[in-house]
Coordinates of N, CA and C and ligand atoms in Angstrom, one line a residue:
M376 N -46.9 -11.9 35.5 CA -45.9 -11.1 36.4 C -44.6 -11.1 35.6
P377 N -44.0 -10.0 35.5 CA -42.6 -9.7 34.6 C -41.7 -10.5 35.3
H378 N -40.8 -11.2 34.6 CA -39.5 -12.0 35.1 C -38.7 -10.9 35.6
A379 N -38.2 -11.4 36.9 CA -37.0 -10.6 37.6 C -35.8 -10.7 36.8
L380 N -35.0 -9.8 36.7 CA -33.9 -9.7 35.8 C -32.6 -10.2 36.8
S381 N -31.7 -11.0 36.0 CA -30.6 -11.6 36.6 C -29.8 -10.4 37.2
P382 N -28.9 -10.6 38.1 CA -28.0 -9.6 38.7 C -27.3 -8.9 37.7
A383 N -27.0 -9.7 36.7 CA -26.1 -9.0 35.8 C -26.9 -8.0 34.9
D384 N -27.8 -8.5 34.4 CA -29.0 -7.7 33.6 C -29.4 -6.5 34.4
A385 N -29.7 -6.7 35.7 CA -30.0 -5.3 36.4 C -29.0 -4.4 36.6
A386 N -27.8 -4.8 36.6 CA -26.6 -4.0 36.8 C -26.5 -3.2 35.3
K387 N -26.6 -4.1 34.3 CA -26.5 -3.3 32.7 C -27.6 -2.5 32.7
K388 N -28.8 -2.8 32.9 CA -30.0 -1.9 32.9 C -29.8 -0.7 33.7
A389 N -29.4 -0.8 34.9 CA -29.1 0.5 35.8 C -28.1 1.4 35.1
A390 N -27.2 1.0 34.4 CA -26.3 1.8 33.8 C -26.7 2.2 32.7
A391 N -27.7 1.6 32.0 CA -28.2 2.3 30.7 C -29.4 3.2 31.0
D392 N -30.1 3.0 32.1 CA -31.0 4.0 32.4 C -30.4 5.2 32.9
A393 N -29.2 5.1 33.4 CA -28.6 6.4 34.0 C -28.0 7.2 32.8
A394 N -27.6 6.4 31.6 CA -27.2 7.1 30.6 C -28.3 7.8 30.0
L395 N -29.6 7.4 30.0 CA -30.9 7.8 29.4 C -31.1 9.2 30.0
D396 N -30.5 9.7 31.1 CA -30.5 10.8 31.7 C -29.7 12.0 31.1
L397 N -28.8 11.2 30.3 CA -27.8 12.4 29.5 C -28.5 13.0 28.2
V398 N -29.5 12.0 27.7 CA -30.1 12.4 26.4 C -31.2 13.5 26.7
A399 N -31.1 14.5 25.9 CA -31.9 15.7 25.6 C -32.8 15.6 24.4
P400 N -34.1 16.0 24.3 CA -34.8 16.1 23.1 C -34.1 16.7 21.7
G401 N -34.2 16.1 20.8 CA -33.5 16.4 19.5 C -32.1 15.9 19.4
M402 N -31.6 15.3 20.3 CA -30.0 14.8 20.2 C -30.0 13.7 19.2
R403 N -28.9 13.7 18.5 CA -28.2 12.8 17.6 C -27.5 11.9 18.3
L404 N -27.8 10.5 18.5 CA -27.0 9.6 19.2 C -26.4 8.6 18.7
G405 N -25.3 8.2 18.9 CA -24.6 6.9 18.6 C -25.1 5.7 19.5
L406 N -25.5 4.6 18.8 CA -26.1 3.5 19.6 C -25.0 2.4 19.4
G407 N -24.6 2.2 20.5 CA -23.5 1.0 20.7 C -24.0 -0.4 20.3
T408 N -23.1 -1.3 20.5 CA -23.5 -2.7 20.2 C -23.2 -3.6 21.5
G409 N -23.9 -4.8 21.7 CA -23.8 -5.6 22.9 C -25.0 -5.6 23.7
S410 N -24.9 -6.5 24.7 CA -26.1 -6.8 25.6 C -26.3 -5.6 26.5
T411 N -25.3 -4.6 26.8 CA -25.5 -3.6 27.6 C -26.2 -2.5 27.0
A412 N -25.5 -2.3 25.6 CA -26.1 -1.3 24.9 C -27.5 -1.5 24.4
D413 N -27.7 -2.8 24.3 CA -29.3 -3.2 23.9 C -30.3 -2.9 25.1
W414 N -29.7 -2.7 26.2 CA -30.6 -2.2 27.4 C -30.8 -0.7 27.3
F415 N -29.7 0.0 26.7 CA -29.9 1.3 26.4 C -31.0 1.6 25.3
V416 N -30.8 0.8 24.3 CA -31.7 1.1 23.2 C -33.2 0.8 23.5
R417 N -33.2 -0.2 24.4 CA -34.7 -0.6 24.8 C -35.3 0.6 25.7
S418 N -34.5 1.0 26.6 CA -35.0 2.1 27.5 C -35.2 3.4 26.8
L419 N -34.4 3.7 25.8 CA -34.6 4.9 24.9 C -35.9 4.8 24.1
G420 N -36.1 3.5 23.6 CA -37.3 3.3 22.9 C -38.6 3.4 23.7
A421 N -38.4 2.9 25.0 CA -39.6 2.9 25.8 C -39.8 4.6 26.1
K422 N -38.9 5.2 26.3 CA -39.1 6.8 26.8 C -39.7 7.4 25.6
M423 N -39.4 7.3 24.2 CA -39.7 7.7 23.1 C -41.1 7.4 22.9
R424 N -41.4 6.0 22.9 CA -42.8 5.6 22.8 C -43.8 6.3 23.6
S425 N -43.4 6.6 24.9 CA -44.2 7.2 25.8 C -44.3 8.7 25.8
G426 N -43.6 9.3 24.9 CA -43.8 10.7 24.4 C -43.0 11.6 25.4
A427 N -42.2 11.0 26.3 CA -41.3 11.8 27.4 C -40.0 12.3 26.7
L428 N -39.7 11.8 25.5 CA -38.5 12.2 24.8 C -38.8 12.3 23.4
T429 N -38.7 13.6 22.9 CA -38.8 13.6 21.4 C -37.7 14.2 20.4
G430 N -37.9 13.7 19.2 CA -36.9 14.3 18.1 C -35.5 13.6 18.3
V431 N -35.2 12.6 19.0 CA -34.0 11.8 19.0 C -33.9 11.0 17.8
V432 N -32.7 11.1 17.2 CA -32.4 10.2 16.2 C -31.1 9.5 16.5
G433 N -31.0 8.2 16.0 CA -30.0 7.2 16.4 C -29.2 6.9 15.3
V434 N -27.9 6.5 15.4 CA -27.0 6.1 14.4 C -26.3 4.7 15.0
P435 N -27.0 3.6 14.4 CA -26.5 2.4 15.1 C -25.1 1.9 14.6
T436 N -24.6 1.3 15.4 CA -23.0 0.9 15.2 C -23.1 -0.6 14.6
S437 N -24.1 -1.4 14.5 CA -24.1 -2.5 13.8 C -25.6 -2.7 13.1
V438 N -25.7 -3.7 12.3 CA -26.9 -4.2 11.8 C -27.9 -4.8 13.0
R439 N -27.1 -5.5 13.9 CA -28.0 -6.0 14.9 C -28.5 -4.9 15.9
T440 N -27.8 -3.9 16.2 CA -28.4 -2.7 17.0 C -29.3 -2.0 16.1
G441 N -29.1 -1.8 15.0 CA -30.1 -1.1 14.0 C -31.4 -2.0 14.0
Q442 N -31.4 -3.3 14.0 CA -32.7 -4.0 14.1 C -33.4 -3.8 15.3
L443 N -32.6 -3.8 16.4 CA -33.2 -3.7 17.7 C -33.9 -2.3 17.8
A444 N -33.2 -1.2 17.4 CA -33.7 0.2 17.5 C -35.0 0.2 16.6
E445 N -35.0 -0.4 15.4 CA -36.3 -0.3 14.5 C -37.3 -1.0 15.4
R446 N -37.1 -2.0 16.0 CA -38.1 -2.9 16.7 C -38.8 -1.8 18.0
E447 N -37.7 -1.1 18.6 CA -38.1 -0.3 19.6 C -38.6 1.2 19.1
G448 N -38.7 1.2 18.0 CA -39.3 2.4 17.5 C -38.4 3.8 17.6
V449 N -37.1 3.5 17.7 CA -36.1 4.6 17.8 C -35.8 5.0 16.2
P450 N -36.2 6.3 16.0 CA -35.8 6.6 14.5 C -34.4 6.7 14.3
L451 N -33.9 6.0 13.1 CA -32.6 5.9 12.6 C -32.0 6.9 11.6
T452 N -30.8 7.0 11.6 CA -30.3 7.8 10.4 C -28.7 7.2 10.2
T453 N -28.2 7.8 9.1 CA -26.8 7.2 9.1 C -25.8 8.3 9.5
L454 N -24.7 7.9 9.6 CA -23.7 8.9 10.3 C -23.5 9.9 9.2
D455 N -23.5 9.5 7.9 CA -23.2 10.7 6.9 C -24.4 11.8 6.9
E456 N -25.5 11.2 7.1 CA -26.6 12.1 7.2 C -26.6 13.0 8.3
A457 N -26.2 12.3 9.6 CA -26.2 13.1 10.9 C -25.1 13.9 10.7
G458 N -23.9 13.6 10.2 CA -22.9 14.2 10.1 C -21.9 14.4 11.3
W459 N -22.5 14.7 12.5 CA -22.0 14.8 13.9 C -22.8 14.4 14.9
L460 N -22.4 13.8 15.9 CA -23.3 13.4 17.0 C -23.1 14.0 18.4
D461 N -24.3 14.3 19.2 CA -24.1 14.8 20.4 C -23.5 13.9 21.4
L462 N -23.8 12.5 21.4 CA -23.4 11.7 22.4 C -23.6 10.2 21.7
T463 N -22.6 9.4 22.0 CA -22.7 8.1 21.8 C -22.7 7.2 23.2
V464 N -23.7 6.2 23.2 CA -23.6 5.4 24.4 C -23.5 3.9 24.0
D465 N -22.4 3.4 24.6 CA -22.0 2.0 24.3 C -21.5 1.1 25.4
G466 N -21.4 -0.1 25.3 CA -20.7 -0.9 26.3 C -19.4 -1.1 26.2
A467 N -18.8 -1.9 26.9 CA -17.2 -2.2 26.9 C -17.0 -3.5 27.3
D468 N -15.6 -4.2 26.8 CA -15.4 -5.4 27.4 C -14.5 -5.2 28.5
E469 N -13.8 -4.3 28.8 CA -13.0 -3.7 29.8 C -12.6 -2.3 29.9
L470 N -12.9 -1.6 31.0 CA -12.5 -0.3 31.0 C -11.4 -0.1 32.4
D471 N -10.6 1.0 32.2 CA -9.9 1.1 33.4 C -10.0 2.6 33.9
D472 N -9.4 2.9 34.9 CA -9.7 4.2 35.6 C -9.5 5.6 34.6
R473 N -8.6 5.2 33.8 CA -8.5 6.4 32.7 C -9.4 6.4 31.8
L474 N -10.4 5.6 31.7 CA -11.4 5.3 30.6 C -10.9 4.8 29.3
T475 N -9.5 4.2 29.4 CA -9.3 3.3 28.3 C -10.0 2.2 28.1
L476 N -10.6 1.9 26.9 CA -11.3 0.7 26.8 C -10.9 -0.4 26.1
I477 N -11.4 -1.6 26.3 CA -11.1 -2.7 25.2 C -12.6 -2.9 24.6
K478 N -12.6 -2.8 23.4 CA -14.1 -3.2 23.0 C -13.8 -4.1 21.5
G479 N -15.2 -4.5 21.3 CA -15.0 -5.3 20.0 C -15.4 -7.0 20.4
G480 N -15.8 -7.2 21.6 CA -16.3 -8.5 21.9 C -17.4 -9.1 20.9
G481 N -18.3 -8.0 20.6 CA -19.4 -8.3 19.7 C -19.1 -8.1 18.4
G482 N -17.8 -7.8 18.1 CA -17.4 -7.5 16.7 C -17.7 -6.4 16.0
A483 N -18.1 -5.2 16.7 CA -18.5 -4.0 16.0 C -17.5 -2.8 16.2
L484 N -16.2 -3.3 16.5 CA -15.4 -2.1 16.9 C -15.1 -1.1 16.0
L485 N -15.1 -1.5 14.7 CA -14.8 -0.3 13.7 C -15.7 0.6 13.7
Q486 N -17.1 0.2 13.6 CA -18.3 1.1 13.5 C -18.3 2.0 14.8
E487 N -17.9 1.1 15.9 CA -18.2 1.7 17.2 C -17.2 2.9 17.5
K488 N -15.9 2.7 17.0 CA -14.9 3.7 17.0 C -15.2 4.8 16.1
I489 N -15.8 4.6 14.9 CA -16.2 5.8 14.0 C -17.1 6.7 14.6
V490 N -18.1 5.9 15.2 CA -19.3 6.7 15.8 C -18.9 7.4 17.0
A491 N -18.1 6.9 17.9 CA -17.7 7.5 19.0 C -16.9 8.8 18.8
C492 N -16.1 8.5 17.8 CA -15.0 9.6 17.6 C -15.7 10.7 16.9
A493 N -17.0 10.5 16.3 CA -17.7 11.4 15.6 C -18.9 12.2 16.5
S494 N -18.6 11.9 17.9 CA -19.7 12.4 18.8 C -19.0 13.6 19.9
D495 N -19.7 14.4 20.3 CA -19.2 15.4 21.4 C -18.9 14.5 22.6
R496 N -19.6 13.7 22.9 CA -19.2 12.9 24.2 C -19.5 11.3 23.8
M497 N -18.7 10.5 24.6 CA -19.0 9.0 24.6 C -19.3 8.7 26.1
A498 N -20.3 8.0 26.3 CA -20.5 7.5 27.8 C -20.5 5.9 27.6
V499 N -19.7 5.4 28.3 CA -19.6 3.8 28.5 C -20.6 3.4 29.6
I500 N -21.3 2.4 29.2 CA -22.2 1.8 30.2 C -21.7 0.4 30.6
A501 N -21.7 -0.1 31.8 CA -21.1 -1.5 32.0 C -21.5 -1.9 33.4
D502 N -21.4 -2.9 33.7 CA -21.5 -3.7 35.2 C -20.1 -3.6 35.7
A503 N -19.9 -3.8 36.9 CA -18.6 -3.5 37.8 C -17.7 -4.6 37.3
T504 N -18.3 -5.9 36.6 CA -17.1 -6.8 36.2 C -16.2 -6.3 35.1
K505 N -16.7 -5.2 34.4 CA -15.9 -4.7 33.2 C -14.6 -3.7 33.6
H506 N -14.7 -3.3 34.8 CA -14.1 -2.2 35.5 C -12.9 -2.9 36.0
V507 N -11.6 -2.7 35.4 CA -10.5 -3.5 35.9 C -9.2 -2.4 36.2
A508 N -8.4 -3.0 37.1 CA -7.1 -2.3 37.3 C -6.2 -2.2 36.1
T509 N -6.1 -3.3 35.3 CA -5.1 -3.4 34.3 C -5.9 -4.1 33.0
L510 N -5.8 -3.4 32.0 CA -6.5 -4.1 30.8 C -5.8 -5.3 30.3
G511 N -6.5 -6.2 29.7 CA -5.8 -7.2 28.9 C -6.1 -8.5 29.2
A512 N -6.9 -8.7 30.1 CA -7.5 -10.2 30.5 C -8.4 -10.5 29.7
F513 N -9.2 -9.6 29.1 CA -10.1 -10.0 27.9 C -9.3 -9.7 26.6
P514 N -9.3 -10.7 25.8 CA -8.3 -10.7 24.6 C -8.8 -9.6 23.7
L515 N -7.7 -8.7 23.3 CA -8.2 -7.6 22.4 C -8.4 -8.0 21.1
P516 N -9.5 -7.5 20.7 CA -9.9 -7.8 19.2 C -9.2 -6.7 18.2
V517 N -8.9 -7.3 17.1 CA -8.2 -6.4 16.2 C -8.8 -7.0 14.8
E518 N -9.3 -5.8 14.1 CA -10.1 -6.1 12.8 C -9.0 -6.0 11.9
V519 N -9.2 -7.0 11.0 CA -8.1 -7.3 9.8 C -8.8 -7.6 8.6
V520 N -8.2 -7.1 7.3 CA -8.6 -7.4 6.0 C -8.4 -8.9 5.7
P521 N -9.4 -9.7 5.2 CA -9.3 -10.9 4.9 C -8.0 -11.4 4.1
F522 N -7.9 -10.4 3.0 CA -6.6 -10.7 2.1 C -5.3 -10.7 2.9
G523 N -4.6 -11.9 2.7 CA -3.4 -11.9 3.3 C -3.4 -12.1 4.9
W524 N -4.4 -12.6 5.4 CA -4.5 -12.3 6.9 C -3.5 -13.2 7.7
E525 N -3.0 -14.2 7.0 CA -2.2 -15.2 7.8 C -0.7 -14.3 7.7
T526 N -0.5 -13.6 6.8 CA 0.9 -12.8 6.8 C 0.7 -11.6 7.8
T527 N -0.6 -11.0 7.7 CA -0.7 -9.9 8.8 C -0.7 -10.6 10.2
R528 N -1.2 -11.8 10.5 CA -1.1 -12.3 11.7 C 0.4 -12.4 12.1
A529 N 1.2 -12.9 11.1 CA 2.6 -13.1 11.3 C 3.3 -11.6 11.8
I530 N 2.8 -10.6 11.2 CA 3.3 -9.4 11.3 C 2.8 -8.8 12.9
V531 N 1.6 -9.1 13.2 CA 0.9 -8.7 14.5 C 1.9 -9.6 15.5
E532 N 2.1 -10.9 15.1 CA 2.9 -11.7 16.2 C 4.3 -11.1 16.5
A533 N 5.1 -10.7 15.3 CA 6.3 -10.0 15.3 C 6.4 -8.7 16.2
T534 N 5.4 -8.1 16.0 CA 5.1 -6.6 16.6 C 5.1 -6.9 18.2
L535 N 3.9 -7.8 18.5 CA 3.9 -8.1 19.8 C 5.0 -8.6 20.5
R536 N 5.9 -9.4 19.8 CA 7.2 -9.8 20.5 C 7.9 -8.7 20.7
E537 N 8.2 -7.8 19.9 CA 8.9 -6.6 20.0 C 8.6 -5.9 21.3
L538 N 7.0 -5.7 21.6 CA 6.7 -4.9 22.5 C 6.7 -5.8 24.0
G539 N 7.2 -6.8 23.8 CA 7.3 -7.7 25.2 C 6.4 -8.9 25.4
H540 N 5.3 -8.9 24.4 CA 4.3 -9.9 24.5 C 4.7 -11.1 23.7
E541 N 5.7 -11.8 24.0 CA 6.3 -12.9 23.4 C 5.2 -14.0 23.8
G542 N 5.0 -14.9 22.6 CA 4.0 -16.1 22.9 C 2.7 -15.8 23.2
C543 N 2.2 -14.7 23.1 CA 0.8 -14.3 23.2 C -0.1 -14.9 22.1
A544 N -1.2 -15.7 22.5 CA -2.1 -16.4 21.4 C -2.8 -15.4 20.6
I545 N -2.9 -15.7 19.1 CA -3.6 -14.8 18.4 C -4.6 -15.5 17.6
A546 N -5.8 -15.6 18.1 CA -6.8 -16.3 17.6 C -7.7 -15.6 16.4
L547 N -7.9 -16.5 15.4 CA -8.8 -15.9 14.2 C -10.1 -16.2 14.8
R548 N -11.0 -15.1 15.0 CA -12.4 -15.5 15.6 C -13.1 -16.3 14.5
L549 N -13.9 -17.4 15.0 CA -14.6 -18.1 14.2 C -16.0 -18.1 14.6
H550 N -16.9 -18.5 13.5 CA -18.3 -18.5 13.9 C -18.8 -19.6 13.3
R551 N -19.2 -20.6 13.9 CA -19.6 -21.9 13.2 C -18.6 -22.5 12.2
D552 N -17.3 -22.4 12.8 CA -16.1 -23.1 12.2 C -15.7 -22.4 11.0
E553 N -16.2 -21.1 10.7 CA -15.8 -20.4 9.7 C -15.2 -19.0 10.3
P554 N -14.3 -18.3 9.5 CA -13.9 -17.1 10.0 C -15.2 -16.2 10.3
F555 N -15.1 -15.6 11.6 CA -16.3 -14.6 11.9 C -16.1 -13.3 10.9
L556 N -17.1 -12.9 10.3 CA -17.1 -11.7 9.6 C -17.8 -10.5 10.1
T557 N -17.2 -9.5 10.2 CA -17.7 -8.2 10.6 C -18.8 -7.6 9.8
D558 N -19.4 -6.7 10.2 CA -20.6 -6.1 9.4 C -20.0 -5.4 8.1
G559 N -18.4 -5.1 8.2 CA -17.6 -4.5 7.0 C -17.0 -5.7 6.2
G560 N -17.2 -7.1 6.5 CA -16.7 -8.0 5.9 C -15.3 -8.2 6.2
H561 N -14.8 -7.9 7.4 CA -13.3 -8.2 7.7 C -13.3 -9.4 8.7
F562 N -12.0 -9.8 9.0 CA -11.9 -10.9 10.2 C -11.4 -10.2 11.4
I563 N -11.4 -11.0 12.4 CA -11.0 -10.3 13.8 C -10.1 -11.4 14.3
F564 N -8.9 -10.9 14.7 CA -8.0 -11.5 15.6 C -8.4 -11.2 17.1
D565 N -8.1 -12.1 18.0 CA -8.4 -11.9 19.3 C -7.1 -12.1 20.1
L566 N -6.5 -11.2 20.5 CA -5.1 -11.1 21.2 C -5.1 -11.4 22.7
S567 N -4.6 -12.6 23.0 CA -4.5 -13.0 24.5 C -3.3 -12.3 25.1
L568 N -3.3 -11.2 25.5 CA -2.3 -10.5 25.9 C -1.9 -10.6 27.5
G569 N -3.2 -10.9 28.3 CA -2.8 -10.8 29.8 C -2.8 -9.8 30.4
A570 N -2.1 -8.7 30.0 CA -1.9 -7.5 30.8 C -1.3 -6.5 29.7
I571 N -2.0 -5.3 29.5 CA -1.4 -4.1 28.6 C -0.9 -3.0 29.4
A572 N 0.4 -2.8 29.3 CA 1.1 -2.0 30.0 C 1.0 -0.6 29.5
D573 N 1.1 -0.4 28.0 CA 1.0 0.8 27.3 C 0.1 0.7 26.4
A574 N -1.2 1.0 26.6 CA -2.4 1.0 25.6 C -2.1 1.9 24.5
P575 N -1.6 3.2 24.6 CA -1.4 4.0 23.5 C -0.4 3.5 22.4
R576 N 0.7 3.0 23.0 CA 1.9 2.4 22.2 C 1.4 1.2 21.5
L577 N 0.7 0.4 22.1 CA 0.3 -0.9 21.5 C -0.7 -0.7 20.3
A578 N -1.7 0.3 20.7 CA -2.6 0.8 19.6 C -2.0 1.3 18.3
S579 N -1.0 2.1 18.6 CA -0.4 2.9 17.4 C 0.5 1.9 16.7
R580 N 1.2 0.9 17.5 CA 2.0 0.0 16.6 C 1.1 -0.8 16.0
L581 N -0.1 -1.5 16.5 CA -0.9 -2.4 15.6 C -1.5 -1.6 14.4
I582 N -2.0 -0.3 14.7 CA -2.8 0.2 13.6 C -1.8 0.6 12.1
A583 N -0.5 0.7 12.7 CA 0.5 0.8 11.6 C 0.7 -0.4 10.7
I584 N 0.2 -1.5 11.0 CA 0.5 -2.7 10.2 C -0.5 -2.6 8.9
P585 N -0.2 -2.8 7.9 CA -1.0 -3.1 6.7 C -1.8 -4.2 6.9
G586 N -3.2 -4.1 6.5 CA -4.0 -5.1 6.8 C -4.8 -5.0 8.1
V587 N -4.2 -4.2 9.0 CA -5.0 -4.0 10.4 C -6.0 -2.8 10.0
I588 N -7.4 -2.9 10.2 CA -8.1 -1.9 10.1 C -8.3 -1.0 11.3
E589 N -8.4 -1.8 12.4 CA -8.7 -1.1 13.8 C -8.6 -2.1 14.8
T590 N -8.2 -1.4 15.9 CA -7.9 -2.2 17.1 C -9.2 -1.8 18.0
G591 N -9.3 -2.8 18.9 CA -10.5 -2.5 20.0 C -9.9 -1.7 21.3
L592 N -8.7 -1.0 21.1 CA -8.4 -0.1 22.1 C -8.9 1.1 21.8
F593 N -9.8 1.6 22.8 CA -10.1 3.1 22.8 C -9.5 3.9 23.7
V594 N -8.5 4.7 23.0 CA -7.7 5.6 24.1 C -8.2 7.0 23.9
D595 N -8.4 7.7 25.2 CA -8.8 9.1 25.2 C -10.1 9.2 24.2
I596 N -11.0 8.4 24.3 CA -12.4 8.4 23.5 C -13.5 8.8 24.5
A597 N -13.6 7.7 25.4 CA -14.5 7.9 26.3 C -14.4 8.9 27.5
D598 N -15.5 9.7 27.6 CA -15.6 10.9 28.4 C -16.0 10.4 29.8
L599 N -17.0 9.6 29.8 CA -17.7 9.1 31.0 C -18.0 7.6 31.1
A600 N -18.0 7.1 32.4 CA -18.3 5.7 32.3 C -19.5 5.7 33.5
L601 N -20.4 4.9 33.3 CA -21.6 4.8 34.3 C -21.5 3.3 34.6
I602 N -21.2 2.9 35.9 CA -21.0 1.4 36.2 C -22.1 1.1 37.1
G603 N -22.9 0.2 36.6 CA -24.2 -0.2 37.3 C -23.8 -1.5 38.2
A604 N -24.6 -1.4 39.2 CA -24.7 -2.4 40.1 C -26.1 -3.2 40.3
P605 N -26.0 -4.5 40.6 CA -27.4 -5.1 40.6 C -28.5 -4.6 41.4
D606 N -28.3 -3.8 42.4 CA -29.1 -3.1 43.3 C -29.6 -1.9 42.8
G607 N -29.1 -1.4 41.6 CA -29.7 -0.3 40.8 C -28.8 0.9 41.2
A608 N -27.7 0.9 42.0 CA -26.7 2.1 42.2 C -25.9 2.3 41.0
V609 N -25.5 3.4 40.8 CA -24.7 3.5 39.6 C -23.4 4.5 39.9
R610 N -22.2 4.1 39.5 CA -21.2 4.8 39.9 C -20.6 5.5 38.8
R611 N -20.2 6.8 38.8 CA -19.9 7.6 37.7 C -18.4 7.8 37.6
I612 N -17.7 7.7 36.6 CA -16.2 8.0 36.5 C -16.1 8.9 35.1
E613 N -15.6 10.0 35.7 CA -15.3 11.0 34.5 C -13.8 10.8 34.0
R614 N -13.5 11.0 32.8 CA -12.1 11.2 32.2 C -11.3 12.3 32.8
G615 N -10.3 12.2 33.4 CA -9.6 13.4 33.8 C -9.2 14.2 33.1
Ligands
5RP1251 C1 -19.1 -5.0 20.9 C2 -18.6 -4.3 22.1 C3 -19.5 -4.2 23.3 O1 -19.6 -3.1 23.7 C4 -18.7 -5.2 24.4 O2 -18.3 -6.5 23.7 C5 -19.5 -5.3 25.4 O3 -20.7 -6.1 25.1 P1 -21.5 -6.5 26.4 O4 -22.3 -5.3 26.8 O5 -22.5 -7.5 25.8 O6 -20.7 -7.2 27.4 O7 -17.6 -3.8 22.1 O8 -18.4 -4.8 19.6

């Protein structure tokens, strides 16, 4: 007998399956990273293996997603080969009503943003815990070059102070006591901001710092959010 899904997984799968309805034969898809995006890759693979969906090709946003897609039988290509994508489906750590996102909890924010921005549409899939009134309870991931990272951190700190985030913790993300390395070989700072009042301003100030590669703030990128519930219901939010 198959295992029953946990309520959290049932909600993620409901959102992922709703995103599958957006996929048409022959589409070039951006494949996100994380536990929710994994559900989408699994459902996509199952539909392709059944023959109900043909000609779809995926561009993974991480090594991890690429490996899962290969196991699921989803044909892959690179972004450079595809050139442009029809749709990207990805999870988020937080999203608000304007569909501004915090992403990067899984460390793939750079590729995720490149792929989403090279797509006609980005659909976010999430369970309801990710939908918040104000972004910032989830620490904001910021990807940085290892060279001079401590100096970069000091500049990030000064910038946050100027923006009113005095004393906010900036943690170097670790993995087994070593700096976590992204697929691109970069470090990640996790910024405990608490609340983000002006996401576009924060994003543009952070990205202007030499050494900062990308931020996990996705502003005006997502077009649609599909919010799943454990009972299988899915709420749709479109960017206005
Ligand atoms: C990875 C991400 C993920 O989309 C985000 O962390 C959400 O992950 P999950 O679906 O496991 O909660 O941005 O870099």
